[in-house]
Short mmCIF file of C-alpha atoms in Angstrom, two decimals:
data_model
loop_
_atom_site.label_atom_id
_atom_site.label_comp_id
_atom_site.label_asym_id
_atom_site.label_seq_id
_atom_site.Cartn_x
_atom_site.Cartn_y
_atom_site.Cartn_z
CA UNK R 514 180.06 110.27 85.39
CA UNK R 515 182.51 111.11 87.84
CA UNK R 516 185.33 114.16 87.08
CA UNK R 517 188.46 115.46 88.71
CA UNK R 518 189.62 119.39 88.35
CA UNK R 519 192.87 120.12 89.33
CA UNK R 520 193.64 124.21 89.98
CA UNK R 521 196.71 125.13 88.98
CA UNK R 522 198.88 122.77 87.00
CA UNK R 523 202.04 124.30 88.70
CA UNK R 524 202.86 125.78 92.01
CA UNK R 525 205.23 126.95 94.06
CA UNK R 526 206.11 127.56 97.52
CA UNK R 527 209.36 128.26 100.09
CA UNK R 528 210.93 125.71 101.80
CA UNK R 529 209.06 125.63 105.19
CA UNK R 530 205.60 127.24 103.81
CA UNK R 531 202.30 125.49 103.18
CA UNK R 532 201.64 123.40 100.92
CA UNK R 533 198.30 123.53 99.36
CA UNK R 534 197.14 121.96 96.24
CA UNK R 535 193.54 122.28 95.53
CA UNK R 536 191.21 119.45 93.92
CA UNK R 537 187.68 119.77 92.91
CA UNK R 538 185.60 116.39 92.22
CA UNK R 539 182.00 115.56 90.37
CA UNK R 540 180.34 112.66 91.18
CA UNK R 541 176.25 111.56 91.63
CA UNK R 542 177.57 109.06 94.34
CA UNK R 543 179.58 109.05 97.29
CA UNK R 544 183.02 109.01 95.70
CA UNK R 545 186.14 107.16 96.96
CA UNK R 546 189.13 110.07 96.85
CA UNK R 547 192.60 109.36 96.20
CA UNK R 548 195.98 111.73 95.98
CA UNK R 549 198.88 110.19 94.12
CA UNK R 550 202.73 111.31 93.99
CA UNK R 551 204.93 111.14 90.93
CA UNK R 552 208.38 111.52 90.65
CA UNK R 553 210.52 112.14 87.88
CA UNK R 554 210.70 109.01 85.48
CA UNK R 555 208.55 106.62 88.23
CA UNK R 556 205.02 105.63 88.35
CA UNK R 557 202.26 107.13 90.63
CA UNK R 558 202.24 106.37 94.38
CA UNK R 559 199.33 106.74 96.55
CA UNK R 560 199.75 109.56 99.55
CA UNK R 561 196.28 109.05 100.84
CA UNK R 562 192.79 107.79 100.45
CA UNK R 563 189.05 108.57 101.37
CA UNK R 564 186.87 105.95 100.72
CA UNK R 565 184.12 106.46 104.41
CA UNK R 566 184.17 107.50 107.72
CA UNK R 567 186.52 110.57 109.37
CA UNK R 568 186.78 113.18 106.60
CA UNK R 569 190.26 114.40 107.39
CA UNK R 570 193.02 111.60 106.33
CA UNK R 571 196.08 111.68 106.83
CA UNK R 572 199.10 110.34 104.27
CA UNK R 573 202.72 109.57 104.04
CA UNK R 574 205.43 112.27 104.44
CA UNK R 575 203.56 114.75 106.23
CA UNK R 576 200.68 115.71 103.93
CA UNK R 577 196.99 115.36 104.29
CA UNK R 578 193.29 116.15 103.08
CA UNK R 579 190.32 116.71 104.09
CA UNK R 580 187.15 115.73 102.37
CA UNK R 581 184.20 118.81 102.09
CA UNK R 582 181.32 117.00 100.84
CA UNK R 583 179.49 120.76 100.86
CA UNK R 584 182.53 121.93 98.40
CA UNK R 585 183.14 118.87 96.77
CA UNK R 586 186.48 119.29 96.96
CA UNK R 587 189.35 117.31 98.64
CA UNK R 588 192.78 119.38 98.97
CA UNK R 589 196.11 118.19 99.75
CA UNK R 590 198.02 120.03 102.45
CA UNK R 591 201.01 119.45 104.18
CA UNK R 592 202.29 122.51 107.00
CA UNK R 593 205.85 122.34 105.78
CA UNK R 594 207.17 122.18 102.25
CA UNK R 595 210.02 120.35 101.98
CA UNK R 596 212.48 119.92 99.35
CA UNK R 597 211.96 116.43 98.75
CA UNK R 598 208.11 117.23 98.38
CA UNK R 599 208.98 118.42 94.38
CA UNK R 600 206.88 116.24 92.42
CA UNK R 601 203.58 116.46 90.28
CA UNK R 602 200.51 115.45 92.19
CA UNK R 603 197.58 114.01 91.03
CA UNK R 604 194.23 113.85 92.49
CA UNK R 605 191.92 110.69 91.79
CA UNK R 606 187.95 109.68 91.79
CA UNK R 607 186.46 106.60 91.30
CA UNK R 608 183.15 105.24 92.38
CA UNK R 609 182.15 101.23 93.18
CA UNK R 610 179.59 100.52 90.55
CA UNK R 611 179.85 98.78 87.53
CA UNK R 612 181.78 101.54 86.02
CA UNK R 613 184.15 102.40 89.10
CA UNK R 614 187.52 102.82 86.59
CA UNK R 615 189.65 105.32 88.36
CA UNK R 616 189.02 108.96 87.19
CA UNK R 617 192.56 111.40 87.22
CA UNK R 618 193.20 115.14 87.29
CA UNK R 619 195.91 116.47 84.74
CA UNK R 620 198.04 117.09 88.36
CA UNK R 621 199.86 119.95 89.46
CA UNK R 622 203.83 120.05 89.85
CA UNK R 623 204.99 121.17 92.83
CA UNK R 624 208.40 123.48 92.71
CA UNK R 625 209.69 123.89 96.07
CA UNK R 626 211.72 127.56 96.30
CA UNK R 627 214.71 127.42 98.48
CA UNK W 149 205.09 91.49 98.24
CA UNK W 150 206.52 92.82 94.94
CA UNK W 151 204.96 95.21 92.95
CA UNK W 152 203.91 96.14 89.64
CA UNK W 153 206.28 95.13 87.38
CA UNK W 154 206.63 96.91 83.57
CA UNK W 155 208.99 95.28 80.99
CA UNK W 156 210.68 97.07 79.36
CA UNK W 157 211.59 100.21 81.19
CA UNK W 158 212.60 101.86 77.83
CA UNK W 159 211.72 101.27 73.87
CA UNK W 160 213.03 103.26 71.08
CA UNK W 161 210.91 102.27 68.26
CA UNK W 162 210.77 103.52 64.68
CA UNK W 163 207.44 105.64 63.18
CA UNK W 164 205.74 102.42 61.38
CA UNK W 165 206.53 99.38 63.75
CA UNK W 166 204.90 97.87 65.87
CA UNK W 167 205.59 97.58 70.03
CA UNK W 168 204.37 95.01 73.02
CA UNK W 169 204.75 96.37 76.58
CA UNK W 170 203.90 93.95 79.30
CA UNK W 171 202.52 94.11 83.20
CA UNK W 172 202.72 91.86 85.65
CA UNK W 173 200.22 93.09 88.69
CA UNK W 174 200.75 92.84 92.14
CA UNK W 175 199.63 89.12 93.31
CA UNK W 176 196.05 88.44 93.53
CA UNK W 177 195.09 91.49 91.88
CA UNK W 178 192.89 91.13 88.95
CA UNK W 179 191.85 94.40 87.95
CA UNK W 180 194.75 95.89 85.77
CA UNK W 181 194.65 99.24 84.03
CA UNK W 182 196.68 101.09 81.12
CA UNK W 183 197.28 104.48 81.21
CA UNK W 184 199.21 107.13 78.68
CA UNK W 185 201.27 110.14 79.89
CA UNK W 186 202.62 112.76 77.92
CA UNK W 187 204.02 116.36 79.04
CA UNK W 188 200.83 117.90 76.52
CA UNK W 189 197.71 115.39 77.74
CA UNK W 190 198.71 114.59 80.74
CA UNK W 191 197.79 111.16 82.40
CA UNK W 192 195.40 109.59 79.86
CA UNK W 193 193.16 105.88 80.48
CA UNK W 194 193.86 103.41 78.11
CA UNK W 195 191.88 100.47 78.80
CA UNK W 196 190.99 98.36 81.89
CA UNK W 197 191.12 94.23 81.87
CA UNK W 198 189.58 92.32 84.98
CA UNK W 199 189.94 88.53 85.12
CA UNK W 200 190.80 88.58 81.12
CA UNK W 201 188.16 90.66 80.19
CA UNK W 202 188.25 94.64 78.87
CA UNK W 203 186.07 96.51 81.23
CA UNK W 204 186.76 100.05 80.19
CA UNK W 205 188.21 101.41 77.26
CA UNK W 206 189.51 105.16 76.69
CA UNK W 207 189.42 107.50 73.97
CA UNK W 208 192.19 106.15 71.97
CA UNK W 209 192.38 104.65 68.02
CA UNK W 210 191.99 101.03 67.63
CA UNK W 211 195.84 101.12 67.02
CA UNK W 212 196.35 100.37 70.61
CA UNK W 213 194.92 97.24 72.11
CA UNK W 214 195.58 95.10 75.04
CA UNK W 215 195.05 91.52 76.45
CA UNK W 216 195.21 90.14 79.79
CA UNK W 217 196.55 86.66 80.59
CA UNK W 218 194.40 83.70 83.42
CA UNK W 219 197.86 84.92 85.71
CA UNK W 220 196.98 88.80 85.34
CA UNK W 221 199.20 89.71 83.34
CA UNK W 222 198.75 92.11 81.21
CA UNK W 223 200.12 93.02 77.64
CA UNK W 224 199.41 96.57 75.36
CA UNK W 225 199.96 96.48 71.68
CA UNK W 226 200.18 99.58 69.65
CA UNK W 227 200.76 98.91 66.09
CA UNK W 228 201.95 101.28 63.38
CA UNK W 229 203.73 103.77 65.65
CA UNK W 230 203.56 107.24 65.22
CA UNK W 231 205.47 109.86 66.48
CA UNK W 232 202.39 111.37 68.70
CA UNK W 233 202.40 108.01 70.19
CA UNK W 234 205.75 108.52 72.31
CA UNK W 235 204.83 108.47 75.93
CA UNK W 236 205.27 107.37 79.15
CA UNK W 237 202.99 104.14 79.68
CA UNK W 238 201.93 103.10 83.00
CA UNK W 239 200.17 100.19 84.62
CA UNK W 240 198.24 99.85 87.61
CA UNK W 241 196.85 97.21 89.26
CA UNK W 242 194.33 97.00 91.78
CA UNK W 243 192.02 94.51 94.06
CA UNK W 244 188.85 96.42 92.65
CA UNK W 245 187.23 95.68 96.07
CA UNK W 246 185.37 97.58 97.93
CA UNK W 247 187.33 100.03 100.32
CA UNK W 248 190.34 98.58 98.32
CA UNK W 249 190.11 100.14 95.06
CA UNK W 250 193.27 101.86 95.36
CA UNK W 251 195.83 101.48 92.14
CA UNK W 252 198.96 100.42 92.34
CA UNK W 253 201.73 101.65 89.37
CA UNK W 254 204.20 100.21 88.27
CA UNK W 255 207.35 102.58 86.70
CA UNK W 256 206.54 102.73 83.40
CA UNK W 257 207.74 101.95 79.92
CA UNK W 258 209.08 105.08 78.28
CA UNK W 259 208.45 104.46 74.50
CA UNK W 260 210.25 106.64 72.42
CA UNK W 261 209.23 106.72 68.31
CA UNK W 262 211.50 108.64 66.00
#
């Protein structure tokens, strides 16, 4: 069965710092990755997806991941925190098998320090 | 293309009664899941329904129970609220294809049992 660790369930960084929040997967298959954005009172929106192929993807508003089969992880990182980026983040796993339901982390809010 | 849609956006209920919240997925998705947030549990799977029929099914008392319609849509049930059971409660949808598995939210019903 697939699993999703999230370290840290809040961080924070300065305005204009890196962004970095860390996700650690399990899975006995090739996993399909996923990092999701939640605001305040709204649902989840998808930043950016692995499912095959280059290993580094790139997302909306500036942030990115790259996927470490080796480390089984996937982080999120974006070069310059912004404001707007405050939000709790949520790292997702699912496989496509007969049980491919999409797996969640318990996210990490981002505070971004002026 | 519009998106998920969840009706209501908020529900004050009373400890006892019983509450339908309804989904309506993006079109031509058939896959649509239920999920439960709260600040203590974080985001929590609910059940899964694909092409009217339950898939997956979380961790949670028989209290809760869902349906989905030959359109998609989707309706959750929880019956004989309790206070533990106020929560945000989100819906995804997805294509459940392969390379498309992505979910899709929609903003969520904030139930509220005193």
């Amino acid at each position: 069965a697939q699993s999703v660790t999230q370290l840290g369930s809040h961080v924070s960084v300065s305005e204009g710092a890196l962004v970095l929040l860390r996700c650690n997967y399990s899975s006995s298959v090739p996993p399909y990755l996923f990092w999701y954005v939640q605001y305040p009172n709204q649902g989840l929106q998808l930043l950016l997806k692995y499912t095959t192929g280059a290993t580094l993807v790139k997302g909306i508003n500036g942030f990115e991941a790259e996927f470490k089969k080796s480390e089984t992880s996937f982080h999120l990182t974006k070069p310059s925190a912004h404001m707007s980026d405050a939000a709790e983040y949520f790292c997702a796993v699912s496989v496509m098998n007969r049980d491919d339901k999409i797996i969640f982390g318990k996210g990490t809010r981002l505070h971004i320090l002026p | 293309k519009a998106g998920v849609t969840q009706t209501p956006r908020y529900l004050i209920k009373t400890r006892g009664q019983q509450v339908t919240l309804s989904c309506s997925p993006i079109s031509g998705h058939r896959s649509v899941s239920w999920y439960q947030q709260t600040p203590g549990q974080g985001l929590q799977f609910l059940f899964e329904y694909f092409s009217e029929t339950q898939r997956n099914k979380g961790n949670f008392p028989g209290r809760f129970s869902g349906r989905q319609f030959s359109n998609s849509r989707s309706e959750m049930n929880v019956s004989t609220l309790e206070l533990g059971d106020s929560a945000l409660y989100l819906c995804a949808s997805s294509l459940r294809a392969r390379d498309k598995n992505e979910a899709f939210f929609g903003q969520g019903t904030r139930l509220t049992v005193v």
